[in-house]
PDB file of C-alpha atoms in Angstrom:
ATOM      1  CA  MET A   1      85.294  64.974  -2.064  1.00 87.00           C
ATOM      2  CA  ILE A   2      86.099  63.853   1.462  1.00 90.00           C
ATOM      3  CA  ASN A   3      87.401  65.948   4.326  1.00 92.00           C
ATOM      4  CA  LYS A   4      87.562  63.708   7.423  1.00 93.00           C
ATOM      5  CA  ALA A   5      90.001  63.446  10.313  1.00 95.00           C
ATOM      6  CA  TYR A   6      90.009  60.609  12.858  1.00 96.00           C
ATOM      7  CA  ILE A   7      92.147  60.629  15.981  1.00 97.00           C
ATOM      8  CA  ILE A   8      92.344  58.868  19.329  1.00 97.00           C
ATOM      9  CA  GLY A   9      94.332  60.660  21.992  1.00 97.00           C
ATOM     10  CA  ASN A  10      94.278  62.383  25.354  1.00 97.00           C
ATOM     11  CA  ILE A  11      92.778  65.782  26.070  1.00 97.00           C
ATOM     12  CA  GLY A  12      95.793  67.936  26.847  1.00 96.00           C
ATOM     13  CA  SER A  13      94.190  71.194  27.941  1.00 94.00           C
ATOM     14  CA  GLU A  14      91.258  72.380  29.991  1.00 95.00           C
ATOM     15  CA  ILE A  15      88.036  72.596  27.989  1.00 96.00           C
ATOM     16  CA  LYS A  16      87.163  76.177  27.002  1.00 96.00           C
ATOM     17  CA  HIS A  17      83.363  76.323  26.772  1.00 95.00           C
ATOM     18  CA  ARG A  18      81.421  79.421  25.764  1.00 93.00           C
ATOM     19  CA  ASP A  19      78.068  80.469  24.395  1.00 90.00           C
ATOM     20  CA  ALA A  20      77.982  82.180  21.004  1.00 84.00           C
ATOM     21  CA  GLN A  21      75.235  83.680  18.838  1.00 83.00           C
ATOM     22  CA  ASN A  22      74.617  80.403  17.016  1.00 82.00           C
ATOM     23  CA  GLY A  23      74.986  78.060  20.025  1.00 86.00           C
ATOM     24  CA  SER A  24      77.698  76.675  22.252  1.00 92.00           C
ATOM     25  CA  ILE A  25      81.354  76.167  21.362  1.00 94.00           C
ATOM     26  CA  ALA A  26      83.900  73.983  23.165  1.00 96.00           C
ATOM     27  CA  SER A  27      87.586  73.991  22.269  1.00 96.00           C
ATOM     28  CA  PHE A  28      90.550  72.013  23.555  1.00 97.00           C
ATOM     29  CA  SER A  29      93.668  70.207  22.377  1.00 97.00           C
ATOM     30  CA  VAL A  30      94.253  66.466  21.964  1.00 97.00           C
ATOM     31  CA  ALA A  31      97.676  64.810  22.035  1.00 97.00           C
ATOM     32  CA  THR A  32      98.419  61.742  19.930  1.00 97.00           C
ATOM     33  CA  SER A  33     101.686  59.890  20.448  1.00 94.00           C
ATOM     34  CA  GLU A  34     103.687  57.467  18.371  1.00 94.00           C
ATOM     35  CA  ASN A  35     106.298  55.107  19.834  1.00 94.00           C
ATOM     36  CA  TRP A  36     109.028  53.242  17.985  1.00 93.00           C
ATOM     37  CA  THR A  37     112.471  51.766  18.415  1.00 94.00           C
ATOM     38  CA  ASP A  38     115.252  53.204  16.268  1.00 93.00           C
ATOM     39  CA  LYS A  39     118.009  51.186  14.558  1.00 93.00           C
ATOM     40  CA  SER A  40     120.226  51.370  17.635  1.00 94.00           C
ATOM     41  CA  GLY A  41     117.466  49.910  19.849  1.00 93.00           C
ATOM     42  CA  GLU A  42     116.663  53.194  21.585  1.00 94.00           C
ATOM     43  CA  LYS A  43     112.968  53.764  22.298  1.00 95.00           C
ATOM     44  CA  LYS A  44     111.587  56.983  20.810  1.00 94.00           C
ATOM     45  CA  GLU A  45     108.315  58.859  21.127  1.00 95.00           C
ATOM     46  CA  THR A  46     106.831  61.809  19.290  1.00 95.00           C
ATOM     47  CA  THR A  47     103.653  63.690  20.166  1.00 96.00           C
ATOM     48  CA  GLU A  48     101.382  65.681  17.851  1.00 96.00           C
ATOM     49  CA  TRP A  49      98.937  68.265  19.197  1.00 97.00           C
ATOM     50  CA  HIS A  50      95.550  68.747  17.514  1.00 97.00           C
ATOM     51  CA  LYS A  51      93.174  71.658  18.069  1.00 97.00           C
ATOM     52  CA  ILE A  52      89.558  70.496  18.417  1.00 97.00           C
ATOM     53  CA  VAL A  53      86.451  72.698  18.134  1.00 96.00           C
ATOM     54  CA  VAL A  54      82.994  71.302  18.960  1.00 95.00           C
ATOM     55  CA  PHE A  55      79.723  73.091  18.198  1.00 93.00           C
ATOM     56  CA  GLY A  56      76.106  72.905  19.376  1.00 91.00           C
ATOM     57  CA  LYS A  57      74.583  70.701  22.068  1.00 90.00           C
ATOM     58  CA  LEU A  58      77.556  68.381  21.870  1.00 91.00           C
ATOM     59  CA  ALA A  59      79.756  71.307  22.973  1.00 93.00           C
ATOM     60  CA  ASP A  60      77.613  71.591  26.117  1.00 93.00           C
ATOM     61  CA  VAL A  61      78.121  67.895  26.895  1.00 92.00           C
ATOM     62  CA  VAL A  62      81.859  68.111  26.234  1.00 94.00           C
ATOM     63  CA  GLY A  63      82.124  71.198  28.460  1.00 93.00           C
ATOM     64  CA  GLN A  64      80.288  69.442  31.283  1.00 92.00           C
ATOM     65  CA  TYR A  65      81.661  65.881  31.214  1.00 92.00           C
ATOM     66  CA  TYR A  66      85.028  65.852  29.432  1.00 94.00           C
ATOM     67  CA  LYS A  67      88.193  66.716  31.344  1.00 94.00           C
ATOM     68  CA  LYS A  68      91.910  67.158  30.743  1.00 95.00           C
ATOM     69  CA  GLY A  69      93.528  63.716  30.584  1.00 95.00           C
ATOM     70  CA  ASN A  70      90.465  61.886  29.200  1.00 96.00           C
ATOM     71  CA  LYS A  71      91.132  59.578  26.271  1.00 97.00           C
ATOM     72  CA  VAL A  72      88.831  60.506  23.376  1.00 96.00           C
ATOM     73  CA  TYR A  73      87.930  59.421  19.862  1.00 97.00           C
ATOM     74  CA  VAL A  74      87.376  62.446  17.614  1.00 96.00           C
ATOM     75  CA  GLU A  75      85.955  62.412  14.104  1.00 96.00           C
ATOM     76  CA  GLY A  76      85.456  65.656  12.240  1.00 95.00           C
ATOM     77  CA  LYS A  77      86.562  67.775   9.323  1.00 94.00           C
ATOM     78  CA  LEU A  78      89.804  69.697   8.941  1.00 95.00           C
ATOM     79  CA  GLN A  79      89.315  73.437   8.712  1.00 94.00           C
ATOM     80  CA  THR A  80      91.905  76.200   8.430  1.00 95.00           C
ATOM     81  CA  ARG A  81      91.105  79.729   9.498  1.00 93.00           C
ATOM     82  CA  SER A  82      93.120  82.905   9.529  1.00 94.00           C
ATOM     83  CA  TRP A  83      93.206  86.145  11.477  1.00 92.00           C
ATOM     84  CA  GLU A  84      95.380  89.189  11.780  1.00 94.00           C
ATOM     85  CA  GLY A  85      97.405  89.464  14.993  1.00 91.00           C
ATOM     86  CA  ASP A  86      97.888  92.628  17.022  1.00 94.00           C
ATOM     87  CA  ASP A  87     101.213  93.042  15.236  1.00 95.00           C
ATOM     88  CA  GLY A  88      99.481  93.099  11.826  1.00 94.00           C
ATOM     89  CA  VAL A  89     100.810  89.672  10.790  1.00 95.00           C
ATOM     90  CA  LYS A  90      98.315  87.232   9.256  1.00 95.00           C
ATOM     91  CA  ARG A  91      98.202  83.978  11.212  1.00 94.00           C
ATOM     92  CA  TYR A  92      96.691  80.576  10.394  1.00 95.00           C
ATOM     93  CA  THR A  93      95.512  77.584  12.387  1.00 94.00           C
ATOM     94  CA  THR A  94      94.103  74.229  11.350  1.00 96.00           C
ATOM     95  CA  GLU A  95      91.475  72.589  13.576  1.00 96.00           C
ATOM     96  CA  ILE A  96      89.389  69.451  13.634  1.00 96.00           C
ATOM     97  CA  VAL A  97      85.786  70.669  13.678  1.00 95.00           C
ATOM     98  CA  VAL A  98      83.102  68.447  15.223  1.00 95.00           C
ATOM     99  CA  ASN A  99      79.516  69.418  14.524  1.00 86.00           C
ATOM    100  CA  GLY A 100      76.143  67.736  14.059  1.00 69.00           C
ATOM    101  CA  PHE A 101      76.777  66.828  10.429  1.00 72.00           C
ATOM    102  CA  GLY A 102      78.828  63.660  10.663  1.00 75.00           C
ATOM    103  CA  GLY A 103      81.086  64.677  13.535  1.00 86.00           C
ATOM    104  CA  VAL A 104      81.600  62.276  16.426  1.00 91.00           C
ATOM    105  CA  ILE A 105      83.327  62.524  19.770  1.00 91.00           C
ATOM    106  CA  LYS A 106      83.448  59.661  22.273  1.00 92.00           C
ATOM    107  CA  ASN A 107      84.986  59.632  25.714  1.00 92.00           C
ATOM    108  CA  LEU A 108      87.037  56.420  25.992  1.00 94.00           C
ATOM    109  CA  THR A 109      88.032  57.000  29.629  1.00 89.00           C
ATOM    110  CA  PRO A 110      86.509  54.431  32.020  1.00 84.00           C
ATOM    111  CA  LYS A 111      83.945  55.696  34.540  1.00 74.00           C
ATOM    112  CA  GLY A 112      85.555  56.894  37.729  1.00 68.00           C
ATOM    113  CA  ALA A 113      88.997  57.379  36.201  1.00 66.00           C
ATOM    114  CA  THR A 114      90.808  60.632  36.764  1.00 57.00           C
ATOM    115  CA  GLU A 115      94.236  61.943  35.853  1.00 50.00           C
ATOM    116  CA  GLU A 116      95.396  61.249  39.396  1.00 46.00           C
ATOM    117  CA  ARG A 117      93.549  57.975  40.065  1.00 39.00           C
ATOM    118  CA  PRO A 118      92.905  55.569  37.204  1.00 39.00           C
ATOM    119  CA  THR A 119      90.120  53.062  37.729  1.00 37.00           C
ATOM    120  CA  THR A 120      90.398  49.315  37.374  1.00 36.00           C
ATOM    121  CA  ASN A 121      86.930  48.749  35.931  1.00 40.00           C
ATOM    122  CA  ASN A 122      86.663  48.837  32.175  1.00 43.00           C
ATOM    123  CA  GLN A 123      83.311  50.575  31.856  1.00 44.00           C
ATOM    124  CA  PRO A 124      83.510  53.563  29.489  1.00 47.00           C
ATOM    125  CA  MET A 125      81.800  56.845  30.267  1.00 44.00           C
ATOM    126  CA  PRO A 126      78.384  57.351  28.656  1.00 45.00           C
ATOM    127  CA  GLU A 127      78.688  57.829  24.908  1.00 46.00           C
ATOM    128  CA  VAL A 128      77.596  61.086  23.345  1.00 46.00           C
ATOM    129  CA  LYS A 129      76.097  60.558  19.905  1.00 45.00           C
ATOM    130  CA  VAL A 130      75.945  63.310  17.311  1.00 43.00           C
ATOM    131  CA  ALA A 131      73.571  63.245  14.381  1.00 41.00           C
ATOM    132  CA  ASP A 132      75.556  61.265  11.839  1.00 40.00           C
ATOM    133  CA  ASN A 133      74.422  61.750   8.289  1.00 39.00           C
ATOM    134  CA  THR A 134      76.986  59.316   6.888  1.00 38.00           C
ATOM    135  CA  GLY A 135      74.736  56.292   7.370  1.00 38.00           C
ATOM    136  CA  PHE A 136      77.223  54.601   9.709  1.00 38.00           C
ATOM    137  CA  ASP A 137      76.514  54.157  13.406  1.00 42.00           C
ATOM    138  CA  ASP A 138      78.917  51.318  14.186  1.00 43.00           C
ATOM    139  CA  ASP A 139      81.357  51.579  17.021  1.00 47.00           C
ATOM    140  CA  ILE A 140      85.033  52.071  16.389  1.00 44.00           C
ATOM    141  CA  PRO A 141      86.204  48.846  14.716  1.00 45.00           C
ATOM    142  CA  PHE A 142      89.184  48.307  17.039  1.00 39.00           C
TER     143      PHE A 142
END
């Protein structure tokens, strides 16, 4: 069985980083957009928002170096969790979970780029590598 999610998008919220009993946790959202032209020639765009949760030492790195607006590659597993709200209604959320067992997150934003001032050099930020037990350590093939 395979449970893998792969996305490339922009971090759309500030990183929430906290320490927990079993290590660090970082959470944030990533926006992915799709553009197309409809039959009448009008350009259209739709955006999907993805909740991302990162665990362990990688969460520390994400909390320190990743910022809102950065373009990121995220590879992890889909996980749905539930909780009961203050109003007694059961709620659900689905997240992409990145941990040390095959999860990967790479910052694709060039060094020196910010939301306000993009850079012209094409040097990516340092890559953060997570233990990858899949046997693959190639870069993204595109």
